[in-house]
Coordinates of N, CA and C in Angstrom, one line a residue:
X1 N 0.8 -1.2 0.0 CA 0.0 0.0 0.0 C 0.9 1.2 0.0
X2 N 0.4 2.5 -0.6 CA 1.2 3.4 -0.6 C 0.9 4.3 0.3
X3 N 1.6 4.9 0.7 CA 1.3 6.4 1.9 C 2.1 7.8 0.9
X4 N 1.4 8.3 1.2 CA 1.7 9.7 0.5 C 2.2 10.8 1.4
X5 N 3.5 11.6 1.4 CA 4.0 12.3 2.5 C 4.0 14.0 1.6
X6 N 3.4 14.9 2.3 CA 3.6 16.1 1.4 C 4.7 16.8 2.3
X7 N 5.4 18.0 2.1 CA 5.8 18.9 2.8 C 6.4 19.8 2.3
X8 N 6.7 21.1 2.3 CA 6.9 21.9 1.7 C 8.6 21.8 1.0
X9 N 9.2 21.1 1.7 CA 10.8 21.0 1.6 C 11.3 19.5 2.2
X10 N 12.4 19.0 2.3 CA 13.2 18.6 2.2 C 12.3 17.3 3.6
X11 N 11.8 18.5 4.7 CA 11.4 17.4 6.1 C 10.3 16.7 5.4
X12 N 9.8 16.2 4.6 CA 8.8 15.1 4.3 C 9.5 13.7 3.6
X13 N 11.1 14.2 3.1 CA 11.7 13.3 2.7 C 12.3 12.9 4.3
X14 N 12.9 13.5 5.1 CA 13.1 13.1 6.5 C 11.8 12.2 7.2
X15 N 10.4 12.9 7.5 CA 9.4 12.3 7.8 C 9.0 10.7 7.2
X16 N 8.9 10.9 5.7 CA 8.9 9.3 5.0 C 10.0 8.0 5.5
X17 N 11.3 8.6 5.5 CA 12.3 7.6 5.9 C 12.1 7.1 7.7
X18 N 11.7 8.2 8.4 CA 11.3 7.7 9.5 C 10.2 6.4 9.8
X19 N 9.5 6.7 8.9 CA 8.1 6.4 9.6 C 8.0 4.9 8.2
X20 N 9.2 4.9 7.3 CA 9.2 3.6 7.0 C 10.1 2.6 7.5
X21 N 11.2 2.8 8.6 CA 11.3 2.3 9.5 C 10.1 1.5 10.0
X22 N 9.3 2.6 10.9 CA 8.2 1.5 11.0 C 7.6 0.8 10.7
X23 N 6.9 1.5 9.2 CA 6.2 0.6 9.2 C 6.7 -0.5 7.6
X24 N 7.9 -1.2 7.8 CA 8.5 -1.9 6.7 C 7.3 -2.5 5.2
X25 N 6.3 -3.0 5.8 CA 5.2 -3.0 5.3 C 4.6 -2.3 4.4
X26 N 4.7 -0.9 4.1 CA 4.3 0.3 3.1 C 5.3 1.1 2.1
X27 N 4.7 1.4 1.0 CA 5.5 2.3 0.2 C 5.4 3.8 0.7
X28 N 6.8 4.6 0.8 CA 5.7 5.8 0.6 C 6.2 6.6 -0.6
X29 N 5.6 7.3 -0.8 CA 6.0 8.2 -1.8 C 5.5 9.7 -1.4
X30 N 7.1 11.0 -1.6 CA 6.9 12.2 -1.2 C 6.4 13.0 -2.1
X31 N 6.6 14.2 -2.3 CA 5.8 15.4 -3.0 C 6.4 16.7 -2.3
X32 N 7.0 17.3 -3.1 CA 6.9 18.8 -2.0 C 7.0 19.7 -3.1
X33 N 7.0 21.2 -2.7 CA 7.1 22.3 -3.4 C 7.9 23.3 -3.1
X34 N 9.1 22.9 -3.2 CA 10.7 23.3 -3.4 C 10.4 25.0 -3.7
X35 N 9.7 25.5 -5.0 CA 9.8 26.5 -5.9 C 9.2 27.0 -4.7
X36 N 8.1 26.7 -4.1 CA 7.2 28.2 -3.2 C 7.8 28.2 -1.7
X37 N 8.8 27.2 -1.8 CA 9.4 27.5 0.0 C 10.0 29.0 0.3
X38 N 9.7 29.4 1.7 CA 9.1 28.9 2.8 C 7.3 29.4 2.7
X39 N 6.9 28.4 3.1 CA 5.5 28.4 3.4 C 5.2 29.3 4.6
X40 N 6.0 29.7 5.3 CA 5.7 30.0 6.6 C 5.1 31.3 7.0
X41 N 5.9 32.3 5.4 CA 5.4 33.6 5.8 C 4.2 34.1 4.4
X42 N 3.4 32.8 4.0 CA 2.3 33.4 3.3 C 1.0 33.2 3.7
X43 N -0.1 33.4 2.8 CA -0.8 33.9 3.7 C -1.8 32.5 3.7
X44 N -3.2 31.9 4.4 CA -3.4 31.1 4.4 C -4.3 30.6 3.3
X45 N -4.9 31.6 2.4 CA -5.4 31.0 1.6 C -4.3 30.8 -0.1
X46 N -3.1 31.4 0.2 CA -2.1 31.0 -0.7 C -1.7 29.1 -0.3
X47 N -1.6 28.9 1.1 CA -0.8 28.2 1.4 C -2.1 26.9 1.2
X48 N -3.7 27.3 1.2 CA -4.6 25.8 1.1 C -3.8 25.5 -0.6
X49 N -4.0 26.9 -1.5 CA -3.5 26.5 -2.7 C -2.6 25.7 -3.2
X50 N -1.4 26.4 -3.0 CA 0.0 25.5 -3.1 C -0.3 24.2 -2.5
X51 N -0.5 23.5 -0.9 CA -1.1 22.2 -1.2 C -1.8 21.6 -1.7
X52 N -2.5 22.2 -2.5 CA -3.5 21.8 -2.8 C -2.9 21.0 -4.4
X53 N -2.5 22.2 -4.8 CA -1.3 21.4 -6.0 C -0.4 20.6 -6.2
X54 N 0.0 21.2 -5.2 CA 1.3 20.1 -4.8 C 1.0 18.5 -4.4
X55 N -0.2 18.4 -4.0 CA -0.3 16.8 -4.0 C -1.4 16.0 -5.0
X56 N -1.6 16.7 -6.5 CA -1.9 16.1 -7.0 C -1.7 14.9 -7.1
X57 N -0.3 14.7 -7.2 CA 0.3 13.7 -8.3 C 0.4 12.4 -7.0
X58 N -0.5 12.6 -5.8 CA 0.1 11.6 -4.7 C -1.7 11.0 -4.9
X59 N -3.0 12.3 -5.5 CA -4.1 11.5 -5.1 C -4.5 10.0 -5.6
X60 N -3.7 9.8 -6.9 CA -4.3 8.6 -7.8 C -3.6 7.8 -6.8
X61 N -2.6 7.6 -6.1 CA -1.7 6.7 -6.0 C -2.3 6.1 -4.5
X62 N -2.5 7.0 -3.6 CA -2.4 6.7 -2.1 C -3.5 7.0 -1.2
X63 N -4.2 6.1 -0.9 CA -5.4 5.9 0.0 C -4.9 7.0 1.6
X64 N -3.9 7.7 1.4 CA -3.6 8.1 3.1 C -2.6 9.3 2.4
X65 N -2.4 10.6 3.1 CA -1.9 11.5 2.4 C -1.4 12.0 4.1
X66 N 0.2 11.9 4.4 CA 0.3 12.5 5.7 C 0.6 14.0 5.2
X67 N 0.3 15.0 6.0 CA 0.7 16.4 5.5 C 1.9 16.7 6.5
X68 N 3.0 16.6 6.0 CA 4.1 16.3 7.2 C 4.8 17.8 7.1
X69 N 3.9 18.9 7.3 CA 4.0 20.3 7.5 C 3.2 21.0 8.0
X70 N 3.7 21.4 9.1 CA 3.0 21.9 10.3 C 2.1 23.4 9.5
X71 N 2.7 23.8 8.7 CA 2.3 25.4 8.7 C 0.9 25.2 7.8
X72 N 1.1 23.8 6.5 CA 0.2 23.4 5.5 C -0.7 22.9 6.6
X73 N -0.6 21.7 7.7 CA -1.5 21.3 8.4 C -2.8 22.3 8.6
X74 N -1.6 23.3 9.5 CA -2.7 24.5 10.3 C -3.9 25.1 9.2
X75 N -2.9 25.2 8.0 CA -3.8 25.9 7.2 C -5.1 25.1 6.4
X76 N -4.8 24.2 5.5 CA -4.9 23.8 4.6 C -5.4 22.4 5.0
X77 N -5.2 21.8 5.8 CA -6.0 20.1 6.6 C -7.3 19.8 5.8
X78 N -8.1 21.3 6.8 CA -9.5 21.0 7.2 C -9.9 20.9 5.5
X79 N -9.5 21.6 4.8 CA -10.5 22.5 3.3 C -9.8 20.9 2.0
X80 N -8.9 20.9 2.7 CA -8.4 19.2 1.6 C -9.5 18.2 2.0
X81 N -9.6 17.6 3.4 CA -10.4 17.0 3.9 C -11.8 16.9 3.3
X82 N -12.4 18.0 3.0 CA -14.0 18.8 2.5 C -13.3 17.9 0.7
X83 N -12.8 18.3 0.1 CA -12.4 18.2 -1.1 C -12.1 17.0 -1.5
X84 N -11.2 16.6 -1.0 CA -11.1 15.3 -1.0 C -11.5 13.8 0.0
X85 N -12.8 14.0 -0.2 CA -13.5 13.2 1.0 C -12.9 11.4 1.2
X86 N -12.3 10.7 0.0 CA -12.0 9.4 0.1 C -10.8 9.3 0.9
X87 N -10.0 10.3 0.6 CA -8.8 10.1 1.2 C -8.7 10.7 2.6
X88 N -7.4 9.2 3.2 CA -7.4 9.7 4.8 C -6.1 11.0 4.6
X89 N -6.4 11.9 5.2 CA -5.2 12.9 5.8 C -5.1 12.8 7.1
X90 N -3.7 13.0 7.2 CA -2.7 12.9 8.6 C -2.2 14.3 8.8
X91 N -2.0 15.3 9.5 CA -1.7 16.3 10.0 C -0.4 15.8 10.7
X92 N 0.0 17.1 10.8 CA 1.4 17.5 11.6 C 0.7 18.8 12.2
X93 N 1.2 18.6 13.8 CA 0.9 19.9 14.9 C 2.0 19.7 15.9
X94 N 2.1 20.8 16.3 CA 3.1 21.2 17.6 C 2.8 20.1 18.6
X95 N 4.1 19.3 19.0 CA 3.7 18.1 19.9 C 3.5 19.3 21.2
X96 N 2.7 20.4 21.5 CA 2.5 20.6 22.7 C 2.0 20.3 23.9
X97 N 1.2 19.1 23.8 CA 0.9 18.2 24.9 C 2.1 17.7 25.5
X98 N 2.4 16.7 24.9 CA 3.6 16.2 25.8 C 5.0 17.0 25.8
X99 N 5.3 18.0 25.4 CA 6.0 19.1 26.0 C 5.2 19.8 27.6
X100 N 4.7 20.3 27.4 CA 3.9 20.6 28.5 C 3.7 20.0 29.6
X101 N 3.5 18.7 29.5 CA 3.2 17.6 30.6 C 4.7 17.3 31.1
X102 N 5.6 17.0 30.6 CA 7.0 17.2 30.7 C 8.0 18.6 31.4
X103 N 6.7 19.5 31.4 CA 7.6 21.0 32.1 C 6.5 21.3 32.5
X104 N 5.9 20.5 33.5 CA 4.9 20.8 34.9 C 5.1 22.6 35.0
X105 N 6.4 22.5 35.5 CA 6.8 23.7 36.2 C 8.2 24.7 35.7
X106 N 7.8 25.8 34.8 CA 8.9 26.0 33.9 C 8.4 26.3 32.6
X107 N 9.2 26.6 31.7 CA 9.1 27.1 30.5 C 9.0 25.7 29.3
X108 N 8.4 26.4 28.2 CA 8.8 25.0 26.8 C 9.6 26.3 25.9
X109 N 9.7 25.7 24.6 CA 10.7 26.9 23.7 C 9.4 25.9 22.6
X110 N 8.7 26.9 21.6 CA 8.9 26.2 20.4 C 9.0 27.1 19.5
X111 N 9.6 26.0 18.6 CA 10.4 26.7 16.9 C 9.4 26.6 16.2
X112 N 9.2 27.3 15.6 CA 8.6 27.2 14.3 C 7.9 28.1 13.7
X113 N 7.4 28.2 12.6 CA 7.1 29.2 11.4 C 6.2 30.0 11.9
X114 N 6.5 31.3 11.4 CA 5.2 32.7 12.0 C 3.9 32.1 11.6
X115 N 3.8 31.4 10.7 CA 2.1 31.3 10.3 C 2.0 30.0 10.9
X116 N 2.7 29.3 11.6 CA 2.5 28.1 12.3 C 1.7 28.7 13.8
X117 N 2.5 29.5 14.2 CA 2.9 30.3 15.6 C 1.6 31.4 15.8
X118 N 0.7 31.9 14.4 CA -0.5 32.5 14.4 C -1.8 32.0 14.1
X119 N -1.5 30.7 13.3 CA -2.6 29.6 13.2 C -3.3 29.5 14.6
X120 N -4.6 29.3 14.5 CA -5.8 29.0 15.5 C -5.5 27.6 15.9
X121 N -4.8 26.4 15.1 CA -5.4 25.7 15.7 C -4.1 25.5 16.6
X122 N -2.4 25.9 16.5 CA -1.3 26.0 17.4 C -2.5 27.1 18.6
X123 N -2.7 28.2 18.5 CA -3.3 29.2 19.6 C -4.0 28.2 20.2
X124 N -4.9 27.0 20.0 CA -6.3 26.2 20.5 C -5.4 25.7 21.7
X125 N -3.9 24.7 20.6 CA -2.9 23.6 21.7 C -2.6 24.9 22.8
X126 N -2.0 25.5 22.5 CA -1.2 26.5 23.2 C -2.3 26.3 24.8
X127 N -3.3 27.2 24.7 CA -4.2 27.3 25.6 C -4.9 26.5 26.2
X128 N -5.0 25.1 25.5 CA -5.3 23.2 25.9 C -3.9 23.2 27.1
X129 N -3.3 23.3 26.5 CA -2.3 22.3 27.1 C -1.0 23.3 27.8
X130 N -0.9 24.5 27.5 CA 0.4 25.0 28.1 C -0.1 26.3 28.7
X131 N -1.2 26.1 29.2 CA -1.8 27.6 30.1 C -1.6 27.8 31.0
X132 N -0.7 26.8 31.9 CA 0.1 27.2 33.3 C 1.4 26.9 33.0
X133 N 1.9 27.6 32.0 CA 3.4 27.1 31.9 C 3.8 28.4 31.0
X134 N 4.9 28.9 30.6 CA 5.2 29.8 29.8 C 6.0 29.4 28.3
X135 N 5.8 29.4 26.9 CA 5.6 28.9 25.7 C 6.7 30.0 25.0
X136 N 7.9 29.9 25.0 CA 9.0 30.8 24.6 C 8.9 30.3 23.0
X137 N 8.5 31.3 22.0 CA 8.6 31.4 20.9 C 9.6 32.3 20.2
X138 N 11.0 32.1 20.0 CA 11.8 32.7 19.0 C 11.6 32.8 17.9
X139 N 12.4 33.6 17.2 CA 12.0 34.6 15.4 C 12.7 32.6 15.3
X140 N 12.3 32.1 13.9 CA 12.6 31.0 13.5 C 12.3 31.3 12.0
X141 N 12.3 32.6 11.5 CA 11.3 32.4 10.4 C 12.0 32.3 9.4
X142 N 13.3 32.4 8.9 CA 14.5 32.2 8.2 C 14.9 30.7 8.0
X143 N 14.5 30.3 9.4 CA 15.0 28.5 9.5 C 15.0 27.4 8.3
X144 N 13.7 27.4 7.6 CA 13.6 26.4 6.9 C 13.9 26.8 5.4
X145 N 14.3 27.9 5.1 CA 15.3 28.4 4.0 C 16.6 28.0 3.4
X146 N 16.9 28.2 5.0 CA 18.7 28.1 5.2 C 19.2 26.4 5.2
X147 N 17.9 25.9 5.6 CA 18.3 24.1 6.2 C 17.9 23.6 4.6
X148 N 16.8 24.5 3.9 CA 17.0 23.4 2.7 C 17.9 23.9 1.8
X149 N 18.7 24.9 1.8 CA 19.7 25.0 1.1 C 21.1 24.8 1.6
X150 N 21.1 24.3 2.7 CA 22.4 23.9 3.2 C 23.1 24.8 4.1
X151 N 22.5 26.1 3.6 CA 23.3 27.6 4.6 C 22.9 27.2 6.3
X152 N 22.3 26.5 6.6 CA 22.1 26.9 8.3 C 23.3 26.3 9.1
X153 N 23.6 26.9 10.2 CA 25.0 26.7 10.6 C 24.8 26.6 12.0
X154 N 25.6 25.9 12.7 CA 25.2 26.2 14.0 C 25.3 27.4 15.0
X155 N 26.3 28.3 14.4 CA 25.6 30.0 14.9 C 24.7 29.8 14.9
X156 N 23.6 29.4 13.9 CA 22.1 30.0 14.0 C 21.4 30.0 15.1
X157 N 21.8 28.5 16.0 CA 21.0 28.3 17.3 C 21.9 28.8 18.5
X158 N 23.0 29.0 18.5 CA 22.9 30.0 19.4 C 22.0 30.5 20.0
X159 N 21.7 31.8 19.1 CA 20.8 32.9 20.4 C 19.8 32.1 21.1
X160 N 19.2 30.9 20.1 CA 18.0 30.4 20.8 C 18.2 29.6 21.7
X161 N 19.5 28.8 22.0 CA 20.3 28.1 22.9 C 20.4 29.1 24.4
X162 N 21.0 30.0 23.8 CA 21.2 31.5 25.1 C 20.0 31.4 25.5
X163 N 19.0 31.6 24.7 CA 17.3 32.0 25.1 C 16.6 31.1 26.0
X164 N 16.9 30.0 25.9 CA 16.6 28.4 26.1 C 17.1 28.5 27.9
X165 N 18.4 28.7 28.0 CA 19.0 28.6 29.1 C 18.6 29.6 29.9
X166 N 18.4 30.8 29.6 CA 17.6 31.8 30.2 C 16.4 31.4 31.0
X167 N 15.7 31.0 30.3 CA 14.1 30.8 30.8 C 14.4 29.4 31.1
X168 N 14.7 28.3 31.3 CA 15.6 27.1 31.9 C 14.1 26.3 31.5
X169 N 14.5 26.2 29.7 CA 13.5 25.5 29.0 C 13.4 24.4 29.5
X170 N 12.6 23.4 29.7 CA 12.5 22.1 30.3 C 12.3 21.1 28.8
X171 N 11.6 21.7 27.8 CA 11.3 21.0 26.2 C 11.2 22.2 25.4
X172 N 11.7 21.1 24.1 CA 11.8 22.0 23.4 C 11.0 21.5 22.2
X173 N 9.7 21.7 21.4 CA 8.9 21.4 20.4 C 9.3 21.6 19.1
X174 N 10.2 20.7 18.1 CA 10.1 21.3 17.2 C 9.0 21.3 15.7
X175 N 8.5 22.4 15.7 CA 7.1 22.3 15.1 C 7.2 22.9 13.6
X176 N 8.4 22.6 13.0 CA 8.1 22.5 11.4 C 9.3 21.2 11.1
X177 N 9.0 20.6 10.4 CA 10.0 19.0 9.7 C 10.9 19.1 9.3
X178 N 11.3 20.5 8.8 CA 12.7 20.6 8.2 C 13.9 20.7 9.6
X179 N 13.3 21.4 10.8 CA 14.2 21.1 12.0 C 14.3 19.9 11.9
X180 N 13.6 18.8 12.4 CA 14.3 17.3 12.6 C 15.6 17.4 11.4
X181 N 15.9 17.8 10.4 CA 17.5 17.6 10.2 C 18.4 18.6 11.0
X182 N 17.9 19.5 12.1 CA 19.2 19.9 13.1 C 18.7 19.4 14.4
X183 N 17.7 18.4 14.2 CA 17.1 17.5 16.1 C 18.5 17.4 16.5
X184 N 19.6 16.5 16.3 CA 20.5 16.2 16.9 C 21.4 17.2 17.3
X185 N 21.6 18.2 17.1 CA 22.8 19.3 16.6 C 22.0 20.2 18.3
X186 N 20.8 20.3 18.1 CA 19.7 21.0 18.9 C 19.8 20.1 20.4
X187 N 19.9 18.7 20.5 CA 19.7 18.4 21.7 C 21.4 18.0 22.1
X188 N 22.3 18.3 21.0 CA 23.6 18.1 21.6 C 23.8 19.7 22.5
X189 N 22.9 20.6 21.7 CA 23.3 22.1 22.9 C 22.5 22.3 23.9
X190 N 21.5 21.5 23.9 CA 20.7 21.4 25.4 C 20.1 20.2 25.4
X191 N 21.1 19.5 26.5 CA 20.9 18.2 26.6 C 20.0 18.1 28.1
X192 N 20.1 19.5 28.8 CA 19.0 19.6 30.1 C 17.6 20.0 29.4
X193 N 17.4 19.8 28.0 CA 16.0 20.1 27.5 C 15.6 18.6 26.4
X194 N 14.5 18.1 27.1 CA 13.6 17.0 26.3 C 13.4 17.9 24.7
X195 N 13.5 16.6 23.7 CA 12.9 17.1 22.8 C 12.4 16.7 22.1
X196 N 11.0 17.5 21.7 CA 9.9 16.8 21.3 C 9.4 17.0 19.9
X197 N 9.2 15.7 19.3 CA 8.8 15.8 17.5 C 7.3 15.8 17.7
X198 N 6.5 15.2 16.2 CA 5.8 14.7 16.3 C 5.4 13.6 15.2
X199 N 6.8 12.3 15.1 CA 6.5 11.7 14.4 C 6.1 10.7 15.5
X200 N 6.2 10.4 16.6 CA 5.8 9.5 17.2 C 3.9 9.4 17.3
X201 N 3.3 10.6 17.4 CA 2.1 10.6 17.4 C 1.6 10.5 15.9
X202 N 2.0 11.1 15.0 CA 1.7 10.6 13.6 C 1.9 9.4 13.2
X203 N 2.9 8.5 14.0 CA 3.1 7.1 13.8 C 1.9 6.8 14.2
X204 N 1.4 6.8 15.8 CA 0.4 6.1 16.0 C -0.9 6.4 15.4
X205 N -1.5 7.3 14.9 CA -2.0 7.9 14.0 C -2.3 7.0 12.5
X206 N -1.4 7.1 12.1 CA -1.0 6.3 11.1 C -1.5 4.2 11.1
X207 N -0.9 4.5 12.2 CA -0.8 2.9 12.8 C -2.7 2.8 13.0
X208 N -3.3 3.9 13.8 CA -4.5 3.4 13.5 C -5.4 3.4 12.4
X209 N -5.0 4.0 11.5 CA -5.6 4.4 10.4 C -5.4 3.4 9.4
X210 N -4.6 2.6 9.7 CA -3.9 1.3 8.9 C -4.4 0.1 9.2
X211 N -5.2 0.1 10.6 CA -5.8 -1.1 11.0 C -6.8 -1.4 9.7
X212 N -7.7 -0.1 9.7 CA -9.0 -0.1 8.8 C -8.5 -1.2 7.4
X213 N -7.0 -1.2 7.1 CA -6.3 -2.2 6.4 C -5.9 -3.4 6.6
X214 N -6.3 -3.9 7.5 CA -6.2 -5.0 7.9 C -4.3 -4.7 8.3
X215 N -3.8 -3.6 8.2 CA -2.1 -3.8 8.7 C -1.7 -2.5 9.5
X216 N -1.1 -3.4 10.3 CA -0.3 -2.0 11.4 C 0.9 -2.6 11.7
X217 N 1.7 -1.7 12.4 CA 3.2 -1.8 13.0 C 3.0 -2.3 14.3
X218 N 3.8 -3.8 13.9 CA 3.9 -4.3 15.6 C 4.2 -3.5 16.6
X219 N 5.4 -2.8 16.0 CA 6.4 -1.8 17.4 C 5.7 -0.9 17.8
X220 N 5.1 -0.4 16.9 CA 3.9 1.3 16.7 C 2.9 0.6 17.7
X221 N 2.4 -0.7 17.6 CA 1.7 -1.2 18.2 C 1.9 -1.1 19.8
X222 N 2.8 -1.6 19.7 CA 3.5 -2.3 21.3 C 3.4 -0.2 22.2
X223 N 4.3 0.7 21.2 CA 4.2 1.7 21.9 C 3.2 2.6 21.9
X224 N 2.0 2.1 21.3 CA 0.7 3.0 21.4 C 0.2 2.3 23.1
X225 N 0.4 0.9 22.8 CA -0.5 0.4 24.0 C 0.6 0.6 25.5
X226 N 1.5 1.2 25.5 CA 2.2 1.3 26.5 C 1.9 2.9 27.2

């Protein structure tokens, strides 16, 4: 069976190799739109568009369409959903739950895109889940430019490193997919900060949506029911 992975840049090719790990069992095939990156600073009925194109070429193929971009998620989910009624979509959101639950007492940091960071449905988590805690959001909005072109360096995290230490981040969310290619680089400079994706909840996600197929991931299995 095929799964279909969109994202605006480079983290949907990151997200697909992850999550075929799990699930060895599936093909997936990506899609993104290189030419209109960054998604982050347009506006939201540009950004239903551009996905909306951008995954033509995934509808004939794949019963399951993950949108493994946070900013496309916020925007663009609900109105694909309406449109394309046969197909399952999978969203990407700010893992803010389990950051939050993780810094009881204390700060979180998250990264990610202005239109991620002004989307209603990040504002909904935000005030769900991190309303007794304080939600440090740094400028990030250069980030996923620089990472798909190679330019991002680790100056870059610096200041947010400084920033981090300041407010004695307890987690740190990262909430667009092209960070998971500096995850490691990020928890090698704060290793006193948890850090939180969200391919593990999109796995299980996935994993249940796959039942309806008669197939799911043992291990996906084993760690949903734990």
């Amino acid at each position: 069976m095929k799964i279909g992975v969109f994202d605006s840049g480079l983290g949907g090719e990151i997200v697909a190799n992850r999550l075929a790990n799990l699930f060895p069992g599936l093909e997936f095939m990506t899609a993104n739109d290189r030419s209109h990156l960054p998604y982050g600073d347009k506006t939201a009925d540009e950004i239903v568009g551009l996905t909306d194109q951008a995954i033509q070429g995934l509808l004939s193929s794949c019963q399951v369409i993950i949108i493994a971009c946070n900013t496309a998620t916020a925007a663009a989910i609900g109105t694909l959903r309406t449109r394309y009624p046969k197909v399952e979509f999978i969203g990407f959101e700010p893992a803010i739950k389990p950051a939050a639950n993780g810094a009881r007492v204390g700060s979180i940091m998250v990264l990610a895109t202005p239109a991620t960071l002004e989307s209603n449905k990040y504002l909904r988590l935000k005030k769900r889940y991190a309303r007794n805690i304080t939600a440090i959001e740094p400028d990030c909005s250069t980030w996923a430019s620089r990472i798909e072109s190679g330019m991002f360096q680790r100056g870059d995290l610096l200041p947010v490193v400084k920033l981090a230490r300041e407010h004695r981040v307890q987690a740190v969310v990262l909430g667009c997919t092209h960070y998971l290619a500096i995850e490691a680089e990020i928890a090698k400079l704060l290793p006193e900060a948890t850090i939180q994706t969200q391919i593990v909840g999109v796995a299980n996600r996935l994993n249940r949506v796959m039942l309806k197929y008669s197939y799911a991931s043992s291990e996906t299995s084993r760690n949903s029911a734990s």
